[in-house]
PDB file of C-alpha atoms and ligand atoms in Angstrom:
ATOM      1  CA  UNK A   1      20.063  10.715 -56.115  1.00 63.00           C
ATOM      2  CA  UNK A   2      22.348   9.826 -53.646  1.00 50.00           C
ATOM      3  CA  UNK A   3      25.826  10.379 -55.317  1.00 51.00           C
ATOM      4  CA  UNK A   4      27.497  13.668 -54.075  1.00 50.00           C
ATOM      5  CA  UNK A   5      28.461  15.715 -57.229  1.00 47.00           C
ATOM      6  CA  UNK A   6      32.363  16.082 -57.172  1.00 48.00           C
ATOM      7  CA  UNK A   7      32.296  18.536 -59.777  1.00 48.00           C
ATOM      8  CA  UNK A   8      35.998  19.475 -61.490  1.00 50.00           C
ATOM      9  CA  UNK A   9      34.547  18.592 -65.407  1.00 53.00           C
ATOM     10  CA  UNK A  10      36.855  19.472 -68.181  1.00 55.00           C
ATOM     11  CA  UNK A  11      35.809  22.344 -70.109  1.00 53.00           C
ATOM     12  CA  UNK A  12      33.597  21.066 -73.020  1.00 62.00           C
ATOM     13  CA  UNK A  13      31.547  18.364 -71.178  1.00 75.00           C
ATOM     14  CA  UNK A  14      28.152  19.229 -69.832  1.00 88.00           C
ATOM     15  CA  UNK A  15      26.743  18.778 -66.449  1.00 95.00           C
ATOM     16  CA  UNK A  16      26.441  15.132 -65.679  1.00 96.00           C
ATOM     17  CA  UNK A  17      22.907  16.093 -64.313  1.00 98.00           C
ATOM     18  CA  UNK A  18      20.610  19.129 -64.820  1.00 98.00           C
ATOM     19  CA  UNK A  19      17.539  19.905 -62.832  1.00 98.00           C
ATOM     20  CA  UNK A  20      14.605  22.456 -63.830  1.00 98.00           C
ATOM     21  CA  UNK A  21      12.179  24.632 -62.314  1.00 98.00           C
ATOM     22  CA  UNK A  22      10.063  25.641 -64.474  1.00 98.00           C
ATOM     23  CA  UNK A  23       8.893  29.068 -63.837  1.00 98.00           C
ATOM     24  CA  UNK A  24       6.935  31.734 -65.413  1.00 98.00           C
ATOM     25  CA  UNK A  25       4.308  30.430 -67.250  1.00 98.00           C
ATOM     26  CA  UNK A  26       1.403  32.492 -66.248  1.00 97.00           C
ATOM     27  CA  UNK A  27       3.373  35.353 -66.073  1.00 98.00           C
ATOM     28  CA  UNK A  28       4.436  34.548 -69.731  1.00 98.00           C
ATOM     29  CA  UNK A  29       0.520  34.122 -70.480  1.00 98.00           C
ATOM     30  CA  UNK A  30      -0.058  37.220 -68.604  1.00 98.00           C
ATOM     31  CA  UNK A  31       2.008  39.282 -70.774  1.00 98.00           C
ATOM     32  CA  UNK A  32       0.407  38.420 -73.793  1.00 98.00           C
ATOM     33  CA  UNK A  33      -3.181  38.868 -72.010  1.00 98.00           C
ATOM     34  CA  UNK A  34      -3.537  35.145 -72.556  1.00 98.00           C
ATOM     35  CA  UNK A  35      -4.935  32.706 -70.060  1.00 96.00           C
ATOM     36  CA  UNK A  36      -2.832  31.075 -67.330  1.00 95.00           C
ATOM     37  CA  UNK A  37      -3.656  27.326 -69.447  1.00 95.00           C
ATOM     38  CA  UNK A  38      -1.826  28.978 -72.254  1.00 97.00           C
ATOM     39  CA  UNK A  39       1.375  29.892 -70.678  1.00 97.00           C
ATOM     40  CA  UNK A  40       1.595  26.229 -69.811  1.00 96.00           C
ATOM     41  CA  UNK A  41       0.616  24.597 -72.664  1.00 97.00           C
ATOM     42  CA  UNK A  42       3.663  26.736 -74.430  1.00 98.00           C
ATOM     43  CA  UNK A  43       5.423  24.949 -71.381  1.00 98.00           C
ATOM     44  CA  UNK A  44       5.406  21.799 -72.348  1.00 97.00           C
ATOM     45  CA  UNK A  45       6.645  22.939 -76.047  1.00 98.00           C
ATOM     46  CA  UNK A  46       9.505  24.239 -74.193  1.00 98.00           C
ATOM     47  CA  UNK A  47       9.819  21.125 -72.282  1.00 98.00           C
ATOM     48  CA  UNK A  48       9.572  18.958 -75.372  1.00 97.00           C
ATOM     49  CA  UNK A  49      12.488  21.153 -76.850  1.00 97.00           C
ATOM     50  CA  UNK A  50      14.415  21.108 -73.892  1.00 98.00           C
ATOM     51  CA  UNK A  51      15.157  17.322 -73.455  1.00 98.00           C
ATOM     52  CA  UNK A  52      15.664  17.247 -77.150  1.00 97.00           C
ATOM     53  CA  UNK A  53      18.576  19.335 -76.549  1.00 98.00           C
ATOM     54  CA  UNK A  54      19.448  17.909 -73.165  1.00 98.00           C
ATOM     55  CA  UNK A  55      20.294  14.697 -74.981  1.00 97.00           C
ATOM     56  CA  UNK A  56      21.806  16.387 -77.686  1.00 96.00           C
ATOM     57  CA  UNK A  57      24.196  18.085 -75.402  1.00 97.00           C
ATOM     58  CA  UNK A  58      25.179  14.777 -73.600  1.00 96.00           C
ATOM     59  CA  UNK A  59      23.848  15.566 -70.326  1.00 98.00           C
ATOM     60  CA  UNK A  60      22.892  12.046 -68.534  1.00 98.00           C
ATOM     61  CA  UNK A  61      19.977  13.162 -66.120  1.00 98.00           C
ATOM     62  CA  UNK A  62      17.619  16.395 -66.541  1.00 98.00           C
ATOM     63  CA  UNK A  63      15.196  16.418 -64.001  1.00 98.00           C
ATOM     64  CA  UNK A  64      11.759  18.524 -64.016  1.00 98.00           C
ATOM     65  CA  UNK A  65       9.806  19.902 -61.457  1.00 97.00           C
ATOM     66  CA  UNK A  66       6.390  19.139 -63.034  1.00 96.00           C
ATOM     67  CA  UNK A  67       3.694  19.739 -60.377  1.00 95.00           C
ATOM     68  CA  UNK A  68       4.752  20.554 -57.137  1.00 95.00           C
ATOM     69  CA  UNK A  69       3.198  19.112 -53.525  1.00 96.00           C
ATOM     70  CA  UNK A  70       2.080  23.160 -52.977  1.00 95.00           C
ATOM     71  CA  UNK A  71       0.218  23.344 -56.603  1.00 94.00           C
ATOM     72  CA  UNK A  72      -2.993  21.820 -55.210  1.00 96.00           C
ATOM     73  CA  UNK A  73      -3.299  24.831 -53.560  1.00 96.00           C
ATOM     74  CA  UNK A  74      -3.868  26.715 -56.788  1.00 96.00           C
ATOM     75  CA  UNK A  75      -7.437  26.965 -58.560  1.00 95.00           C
ATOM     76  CA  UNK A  76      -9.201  23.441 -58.909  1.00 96.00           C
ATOM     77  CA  UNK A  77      -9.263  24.559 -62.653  1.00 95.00           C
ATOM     78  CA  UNK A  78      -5.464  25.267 -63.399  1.00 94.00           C
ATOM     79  CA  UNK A  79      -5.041  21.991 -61.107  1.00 96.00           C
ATOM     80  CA  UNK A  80      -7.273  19.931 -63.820  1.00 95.00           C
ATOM     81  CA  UNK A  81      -5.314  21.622 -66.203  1.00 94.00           C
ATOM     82  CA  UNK A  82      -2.170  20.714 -65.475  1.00 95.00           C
ATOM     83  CA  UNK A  83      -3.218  17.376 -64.959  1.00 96.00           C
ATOM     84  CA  UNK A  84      -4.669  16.894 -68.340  1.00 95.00           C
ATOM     85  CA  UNK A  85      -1.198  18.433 -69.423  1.00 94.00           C
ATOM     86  CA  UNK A  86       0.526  15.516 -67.666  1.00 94.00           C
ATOM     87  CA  UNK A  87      -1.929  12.930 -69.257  1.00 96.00           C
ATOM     88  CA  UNK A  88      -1.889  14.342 -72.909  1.00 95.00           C
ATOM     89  CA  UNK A  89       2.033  14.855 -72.455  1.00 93.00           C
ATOM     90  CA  UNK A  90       2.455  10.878 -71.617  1.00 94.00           C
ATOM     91  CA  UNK A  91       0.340  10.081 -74.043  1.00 92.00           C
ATOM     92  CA  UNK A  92       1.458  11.880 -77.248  1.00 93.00           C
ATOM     93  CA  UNK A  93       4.777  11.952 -76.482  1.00 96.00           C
ATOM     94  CA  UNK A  94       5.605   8.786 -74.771  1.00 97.00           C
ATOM     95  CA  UNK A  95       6.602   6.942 -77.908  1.00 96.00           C
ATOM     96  CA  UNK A  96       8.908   9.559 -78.650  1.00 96.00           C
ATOM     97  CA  UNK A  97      10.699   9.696 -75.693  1.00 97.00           C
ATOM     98  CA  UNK A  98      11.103   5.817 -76.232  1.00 98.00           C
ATOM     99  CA  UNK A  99      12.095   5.618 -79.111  1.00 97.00           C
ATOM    100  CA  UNK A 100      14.745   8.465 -78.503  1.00 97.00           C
ATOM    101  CA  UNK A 101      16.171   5.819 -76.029  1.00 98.00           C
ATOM    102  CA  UNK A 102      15.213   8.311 -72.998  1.00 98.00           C
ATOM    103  CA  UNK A 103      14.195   6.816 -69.622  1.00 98.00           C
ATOM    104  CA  UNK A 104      11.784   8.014 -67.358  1.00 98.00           C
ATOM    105  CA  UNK A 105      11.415   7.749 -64.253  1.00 98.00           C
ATOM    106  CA  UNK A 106       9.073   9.573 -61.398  1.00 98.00           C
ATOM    107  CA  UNK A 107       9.332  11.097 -58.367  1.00 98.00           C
ATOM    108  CA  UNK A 108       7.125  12.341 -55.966  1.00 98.00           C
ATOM    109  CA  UNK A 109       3.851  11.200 -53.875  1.00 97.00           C
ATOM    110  CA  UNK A 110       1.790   8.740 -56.056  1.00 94.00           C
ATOM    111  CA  UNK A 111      -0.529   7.811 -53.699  1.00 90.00           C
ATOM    112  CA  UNK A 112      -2.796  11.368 -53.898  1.00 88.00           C
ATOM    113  CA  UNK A 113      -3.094  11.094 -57.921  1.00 95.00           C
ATOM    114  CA  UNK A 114      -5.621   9.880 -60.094  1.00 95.00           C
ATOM    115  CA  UNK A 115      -5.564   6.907 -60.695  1.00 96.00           C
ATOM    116  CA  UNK A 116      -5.076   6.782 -64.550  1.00 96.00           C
ATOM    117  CA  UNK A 117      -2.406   9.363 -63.681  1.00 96.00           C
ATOM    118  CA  UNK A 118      -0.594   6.950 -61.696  1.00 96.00           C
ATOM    119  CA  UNK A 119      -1.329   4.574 -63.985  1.00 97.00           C
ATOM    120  CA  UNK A 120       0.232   6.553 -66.625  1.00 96.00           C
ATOM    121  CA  UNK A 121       3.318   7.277 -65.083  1.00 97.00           C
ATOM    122  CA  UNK A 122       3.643   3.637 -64.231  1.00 97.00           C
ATOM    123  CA  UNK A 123       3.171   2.718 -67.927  1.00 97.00           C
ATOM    124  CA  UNK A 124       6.068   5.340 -68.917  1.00 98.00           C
ATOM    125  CA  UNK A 125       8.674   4.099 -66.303  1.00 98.00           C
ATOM    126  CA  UNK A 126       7.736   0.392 -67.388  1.00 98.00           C
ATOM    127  CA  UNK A 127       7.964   0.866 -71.163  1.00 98.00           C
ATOM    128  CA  UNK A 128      11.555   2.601 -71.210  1.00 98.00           C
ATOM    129  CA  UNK A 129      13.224   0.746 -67.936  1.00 98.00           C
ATOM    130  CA  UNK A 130      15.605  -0.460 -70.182  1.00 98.00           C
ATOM    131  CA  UNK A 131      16.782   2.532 -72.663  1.00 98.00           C
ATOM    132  CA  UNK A 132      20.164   4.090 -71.982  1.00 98.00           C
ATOM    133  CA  UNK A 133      19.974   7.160 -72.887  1.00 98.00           C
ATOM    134  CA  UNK A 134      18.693  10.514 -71.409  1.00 98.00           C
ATOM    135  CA  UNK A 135      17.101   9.895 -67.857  1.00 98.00           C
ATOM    136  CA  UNK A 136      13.877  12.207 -67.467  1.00 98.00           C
ATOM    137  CA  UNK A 137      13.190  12.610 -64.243  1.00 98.00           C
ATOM    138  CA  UNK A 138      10.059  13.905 -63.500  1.00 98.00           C
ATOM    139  CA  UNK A 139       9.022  15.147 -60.220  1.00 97.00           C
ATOM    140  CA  UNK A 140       5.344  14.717 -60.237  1.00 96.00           C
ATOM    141  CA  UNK A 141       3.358  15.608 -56.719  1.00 97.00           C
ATOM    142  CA  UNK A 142       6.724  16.219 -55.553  1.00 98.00           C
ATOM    143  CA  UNK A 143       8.222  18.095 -52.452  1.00 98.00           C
ATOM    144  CA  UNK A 144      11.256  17.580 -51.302  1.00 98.00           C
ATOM    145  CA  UNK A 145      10.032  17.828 -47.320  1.00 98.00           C
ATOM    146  CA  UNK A 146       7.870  15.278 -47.990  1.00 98.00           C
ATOM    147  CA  UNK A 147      10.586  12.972 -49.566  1.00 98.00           C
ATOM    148  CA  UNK A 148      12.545  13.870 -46.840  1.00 98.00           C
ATOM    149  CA  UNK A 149       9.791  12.852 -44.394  1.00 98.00           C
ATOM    150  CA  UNK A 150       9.467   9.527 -46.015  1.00 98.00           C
ATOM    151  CA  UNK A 151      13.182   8.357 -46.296  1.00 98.00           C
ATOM    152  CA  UNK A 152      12.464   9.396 -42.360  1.00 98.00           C
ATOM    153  CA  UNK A 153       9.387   6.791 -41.795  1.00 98.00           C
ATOM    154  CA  UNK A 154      11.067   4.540 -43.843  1.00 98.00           C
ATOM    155  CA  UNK A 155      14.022   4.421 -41.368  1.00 98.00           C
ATOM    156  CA  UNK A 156      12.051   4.696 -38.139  1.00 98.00           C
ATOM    157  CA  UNK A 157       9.982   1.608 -39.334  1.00 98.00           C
ATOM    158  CA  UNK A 158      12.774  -0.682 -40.138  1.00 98.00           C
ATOM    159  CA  UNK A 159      14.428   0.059 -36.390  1.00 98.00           C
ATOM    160  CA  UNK A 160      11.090  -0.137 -34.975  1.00 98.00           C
ATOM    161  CA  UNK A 161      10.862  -3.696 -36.656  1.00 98.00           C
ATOM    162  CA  UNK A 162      14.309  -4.253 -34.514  1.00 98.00           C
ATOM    163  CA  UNK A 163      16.055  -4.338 -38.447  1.00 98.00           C
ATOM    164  CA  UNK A 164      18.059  -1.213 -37.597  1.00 98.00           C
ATOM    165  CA  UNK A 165      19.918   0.556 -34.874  1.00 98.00           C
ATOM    166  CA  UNK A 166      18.857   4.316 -34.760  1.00 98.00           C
ATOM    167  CA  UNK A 167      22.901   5.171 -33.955  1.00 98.00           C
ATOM    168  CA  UNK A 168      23.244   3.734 -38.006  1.00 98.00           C
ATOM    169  CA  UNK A 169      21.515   6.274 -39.729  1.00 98.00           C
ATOM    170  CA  UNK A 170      23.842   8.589 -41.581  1.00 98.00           C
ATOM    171  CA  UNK A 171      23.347  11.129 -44.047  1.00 98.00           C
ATOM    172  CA  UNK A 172      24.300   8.314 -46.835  1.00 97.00           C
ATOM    173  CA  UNK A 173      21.594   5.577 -45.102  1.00 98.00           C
ATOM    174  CA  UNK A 174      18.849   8.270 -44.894  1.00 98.00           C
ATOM    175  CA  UNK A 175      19.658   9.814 -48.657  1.00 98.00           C
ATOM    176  CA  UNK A 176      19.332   5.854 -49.593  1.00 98.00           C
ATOM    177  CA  UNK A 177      15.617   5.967 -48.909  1.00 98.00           C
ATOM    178  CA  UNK A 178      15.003   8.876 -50.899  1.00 98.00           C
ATOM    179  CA  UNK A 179      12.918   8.557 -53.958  1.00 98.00           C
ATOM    180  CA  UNK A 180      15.807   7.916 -56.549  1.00 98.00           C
ATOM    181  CA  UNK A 181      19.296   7.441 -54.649  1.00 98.00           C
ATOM    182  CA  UNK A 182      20.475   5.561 -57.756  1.00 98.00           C
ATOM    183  CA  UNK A 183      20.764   8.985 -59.919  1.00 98.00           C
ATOM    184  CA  UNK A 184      23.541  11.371 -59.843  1.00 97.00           C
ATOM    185  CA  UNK A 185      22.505  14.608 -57.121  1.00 96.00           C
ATOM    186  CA  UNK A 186      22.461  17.257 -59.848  1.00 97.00           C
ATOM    187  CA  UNK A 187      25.384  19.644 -60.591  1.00 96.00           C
ATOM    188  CA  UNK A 188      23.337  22.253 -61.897  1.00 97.00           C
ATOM    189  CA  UNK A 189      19.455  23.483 -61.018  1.00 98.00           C
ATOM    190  CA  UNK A 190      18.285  25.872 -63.389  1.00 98.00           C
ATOM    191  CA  UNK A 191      15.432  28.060 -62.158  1.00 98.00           C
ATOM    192  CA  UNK A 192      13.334  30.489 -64.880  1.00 98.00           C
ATOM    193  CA  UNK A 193      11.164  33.048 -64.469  1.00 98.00           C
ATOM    194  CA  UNK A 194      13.720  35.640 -62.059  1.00 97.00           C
ATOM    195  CA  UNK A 195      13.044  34.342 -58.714  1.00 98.00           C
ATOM    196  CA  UNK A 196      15.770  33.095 -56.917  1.00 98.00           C
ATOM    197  CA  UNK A 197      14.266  29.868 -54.298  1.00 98.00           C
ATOM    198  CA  UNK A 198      14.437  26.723 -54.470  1.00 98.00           C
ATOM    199  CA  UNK A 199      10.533  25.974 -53.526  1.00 97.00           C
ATOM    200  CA  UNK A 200      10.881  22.730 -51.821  1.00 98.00           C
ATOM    201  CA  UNK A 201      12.802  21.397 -54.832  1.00 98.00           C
ATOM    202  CA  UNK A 202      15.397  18.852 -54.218  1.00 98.00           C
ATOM    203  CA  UNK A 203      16.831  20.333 -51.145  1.00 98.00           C
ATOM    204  CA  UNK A 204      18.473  17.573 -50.068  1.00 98.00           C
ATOM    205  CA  UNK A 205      20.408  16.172 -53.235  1.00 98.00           C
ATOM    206  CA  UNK A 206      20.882  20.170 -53.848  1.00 96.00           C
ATOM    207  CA  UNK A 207      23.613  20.684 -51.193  1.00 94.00           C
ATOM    208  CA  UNK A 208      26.424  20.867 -53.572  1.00 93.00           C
ATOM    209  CA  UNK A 209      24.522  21.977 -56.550  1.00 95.00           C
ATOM    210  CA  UNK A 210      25.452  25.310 -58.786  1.00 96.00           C
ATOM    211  CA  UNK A 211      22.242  27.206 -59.043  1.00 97.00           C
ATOM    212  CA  UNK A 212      21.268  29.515 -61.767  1.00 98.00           C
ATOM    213  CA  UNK A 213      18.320  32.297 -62.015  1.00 98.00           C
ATOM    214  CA  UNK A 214      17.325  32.854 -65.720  1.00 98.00           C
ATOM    215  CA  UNK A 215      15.447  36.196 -66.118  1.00 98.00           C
ATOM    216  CA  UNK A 216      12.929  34.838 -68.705  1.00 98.00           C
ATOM    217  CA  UNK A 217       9.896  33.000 -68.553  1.00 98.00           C
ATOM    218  CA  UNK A 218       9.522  29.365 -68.818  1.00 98.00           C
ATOM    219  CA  UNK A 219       7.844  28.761 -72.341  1.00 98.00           C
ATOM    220  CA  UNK A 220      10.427  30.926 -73.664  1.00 98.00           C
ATOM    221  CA  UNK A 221      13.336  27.923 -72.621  1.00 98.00           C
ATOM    222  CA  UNK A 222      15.560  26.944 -75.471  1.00 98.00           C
ATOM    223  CA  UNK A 223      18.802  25.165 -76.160  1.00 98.00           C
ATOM    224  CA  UNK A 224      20.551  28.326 -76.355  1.00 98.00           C
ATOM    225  CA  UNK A 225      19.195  29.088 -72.609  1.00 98.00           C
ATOM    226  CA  UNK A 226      20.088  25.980 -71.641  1.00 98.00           C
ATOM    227  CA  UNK A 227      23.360  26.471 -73.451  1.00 97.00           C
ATOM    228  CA  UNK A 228      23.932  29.736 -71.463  1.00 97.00           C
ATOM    229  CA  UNK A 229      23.210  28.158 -67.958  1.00 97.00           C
ATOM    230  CA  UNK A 230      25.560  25.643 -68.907  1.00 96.00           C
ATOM    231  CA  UNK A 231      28.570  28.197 -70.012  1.00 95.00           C
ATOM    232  CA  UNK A 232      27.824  29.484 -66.224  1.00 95.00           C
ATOM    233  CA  UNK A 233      27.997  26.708 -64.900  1.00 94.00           C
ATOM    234  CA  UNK A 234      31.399  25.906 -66.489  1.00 91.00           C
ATOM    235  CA  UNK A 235      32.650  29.505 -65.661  1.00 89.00           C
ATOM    236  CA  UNK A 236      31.927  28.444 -61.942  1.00 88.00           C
ATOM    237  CA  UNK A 237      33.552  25.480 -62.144  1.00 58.00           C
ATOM    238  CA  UNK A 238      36.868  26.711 -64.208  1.00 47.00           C
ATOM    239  CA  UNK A 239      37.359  29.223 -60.865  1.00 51.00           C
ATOM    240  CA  UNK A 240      37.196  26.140 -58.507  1.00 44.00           C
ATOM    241  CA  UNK A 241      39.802  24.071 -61.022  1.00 53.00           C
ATOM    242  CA  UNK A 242      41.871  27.131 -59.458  1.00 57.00           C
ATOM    243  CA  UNK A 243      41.481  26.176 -56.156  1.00 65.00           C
ATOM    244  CA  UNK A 244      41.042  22.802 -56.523  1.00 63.00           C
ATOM    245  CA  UNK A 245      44.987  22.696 -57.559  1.00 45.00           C
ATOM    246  CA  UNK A 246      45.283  22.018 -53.316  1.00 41.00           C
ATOM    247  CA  UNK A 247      42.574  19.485 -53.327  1.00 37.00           C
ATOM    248  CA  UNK A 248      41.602  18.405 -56.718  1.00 35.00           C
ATOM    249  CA  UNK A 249      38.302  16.311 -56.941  1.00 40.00           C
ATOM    250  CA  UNK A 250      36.464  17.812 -54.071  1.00 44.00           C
ATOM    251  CA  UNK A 251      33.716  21.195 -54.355  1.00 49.00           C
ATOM    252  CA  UNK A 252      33.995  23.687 -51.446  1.00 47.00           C
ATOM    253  CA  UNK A 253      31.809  23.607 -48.779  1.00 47.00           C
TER     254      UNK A 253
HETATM  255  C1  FPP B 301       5.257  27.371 -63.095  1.00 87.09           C
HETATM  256  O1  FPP B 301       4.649  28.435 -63.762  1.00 87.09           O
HETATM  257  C2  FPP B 301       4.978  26.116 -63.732  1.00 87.09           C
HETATM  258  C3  FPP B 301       4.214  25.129 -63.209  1.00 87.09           C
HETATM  259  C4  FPP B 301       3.496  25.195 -61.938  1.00 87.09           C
HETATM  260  C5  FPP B 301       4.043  23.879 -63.886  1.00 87.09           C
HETATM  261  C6  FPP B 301       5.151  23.515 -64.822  1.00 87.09           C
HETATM  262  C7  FPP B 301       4.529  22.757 -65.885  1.00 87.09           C
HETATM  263  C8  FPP B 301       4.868  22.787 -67.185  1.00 87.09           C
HETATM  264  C9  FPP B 301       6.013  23.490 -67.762  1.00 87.09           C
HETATM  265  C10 FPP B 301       4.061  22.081 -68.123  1.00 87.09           C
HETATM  266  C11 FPP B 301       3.549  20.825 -67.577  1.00 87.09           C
HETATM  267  C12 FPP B 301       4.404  19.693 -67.896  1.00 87.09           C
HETATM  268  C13 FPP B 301       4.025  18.479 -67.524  1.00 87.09           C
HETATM  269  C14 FPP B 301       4.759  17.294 -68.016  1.00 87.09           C
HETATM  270  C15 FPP B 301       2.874  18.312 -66.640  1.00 87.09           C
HETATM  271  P1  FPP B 301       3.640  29.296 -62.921  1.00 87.09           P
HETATM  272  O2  FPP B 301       2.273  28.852 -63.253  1.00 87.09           O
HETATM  273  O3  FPP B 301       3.973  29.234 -61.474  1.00 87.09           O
HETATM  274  O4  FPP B 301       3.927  30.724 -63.500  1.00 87.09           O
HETATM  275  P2  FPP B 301       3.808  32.075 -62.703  1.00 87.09           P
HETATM  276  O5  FPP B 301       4.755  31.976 -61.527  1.00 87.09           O
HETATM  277  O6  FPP B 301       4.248  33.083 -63.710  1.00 87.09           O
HETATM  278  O7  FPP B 301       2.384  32.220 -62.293  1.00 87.09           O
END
């Protein structure tokens, strides 16, 4: 995700890439006096729906922030949970997602997961390298210090192997060693649930993001939501085409 978004769509086209936070779900579960597992279980329904109509709306990369580098710090139950989410999600709905010609690919710390987990994610980015449609994202173990951190060791060991001179890294060279600098930074990062942070998500490839706050729960995401956000999106983006008359093709800073 190395590609600075320029921004300046025409009205009509959707945000080349859209990233998620997925918020809410025990408060969602709470509500109803369900348990915690509940609220995301109904998550992943949302999530299914969601990059249904992701692809149906023509956006190219949606990117989720599945289980955060800070969620091991929750109970080891919810943590087992959320895992076995992860492994039933990949396994039911792998096929799917193939055979809807969407691509996934992972990013986050591998090293700290099961290893059938690993193994699993390896398996989905293998089977659908190749399809050209929707690119699912999914940020698995992920923290965006910690990506940060490793683009950083990756640099310091290639000049202390004498490969590099430390006066060549640049913003572009160190966002090159993040954990997908092919993709698109996103345009928009939609966050449920009312709170307004970005949590260690995608901080770097988020500098020239739009950022929306839903005020609703997670498991109660749907196309028109994600319809809305984009529609805000837009609205923010039809008062830069005002200024952008002076200096078309660019975002403020
Ligand atoms: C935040 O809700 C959500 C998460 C920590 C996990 C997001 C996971 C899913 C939507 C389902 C899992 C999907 C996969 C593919 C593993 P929260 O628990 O922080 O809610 P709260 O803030 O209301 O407590």
């Amino acid at each position: 995700m190395s590609t600075p978004a320029t921004g300046g769509d025409p009205p009509g086209f959707a945000p080349r890439h859209v990233a998620l936070i997925m918020d809410g779900n025990g408060r969602w579960a709470a509500q109803r006096g369900l348990p915690r597992g509940e609220g995301h279980r109904r998550g992943v329904e949302a999530l299914r729906r969601t990059v249904r109509a992701a692809g149906a709306l023509g956006i190219e990369v949606l990117t989720i922030f599945s289980f955060s580098a800070e969620n091991w710090s929750r109970p080891a139950a919810e943590v087992f949970d959320l895992m076995g989410l992860l492994r039933r999600f990949i396994r039911k709905d792998l096929l799917d997602l193939h055979q809807s010609n969407v691509k996934v690919r992972v990013i986050g710390e591998r090293r700290d997961l099961d290893r059938d987990i690993e193994r699993l994610l390896a398996e989905a980015e293998d089977l659908t390298r190749a399809n050209t449609g929707l690119v699912l994202v999914v940020a698995f173990n992920y923290g965006s210090r910690q990506e940060i951190a490793r683009a950083a060791q990756k640099l310091a060991a290639e000049v202390a192997a004498g490969r590099l001179a430390p006066e060549a890294i640049t913003a572009e060279l160190l966002a090159s060693r993040l954990d997908a600098p092919d993709l698109p930074e996103p345009d928009l990062i939609i966050r449920t649930s009312g709170e307004q942070r970005l949590s260690n998500f995608l901080l770097w490839q988020a500098a020239y993001s739009e950022l929306v706050f839903l005020p609703i729960y997670w498991p109660d995401f749907d196309r028109a939501a994600l319809e809305g956000a984009i529609a805000e999106y837009r609205r923010r983006e039809r008062r830069f085409g005002g200024l952008a008359a002076a200096g078309a093709g660019t975002r403020p800073s």
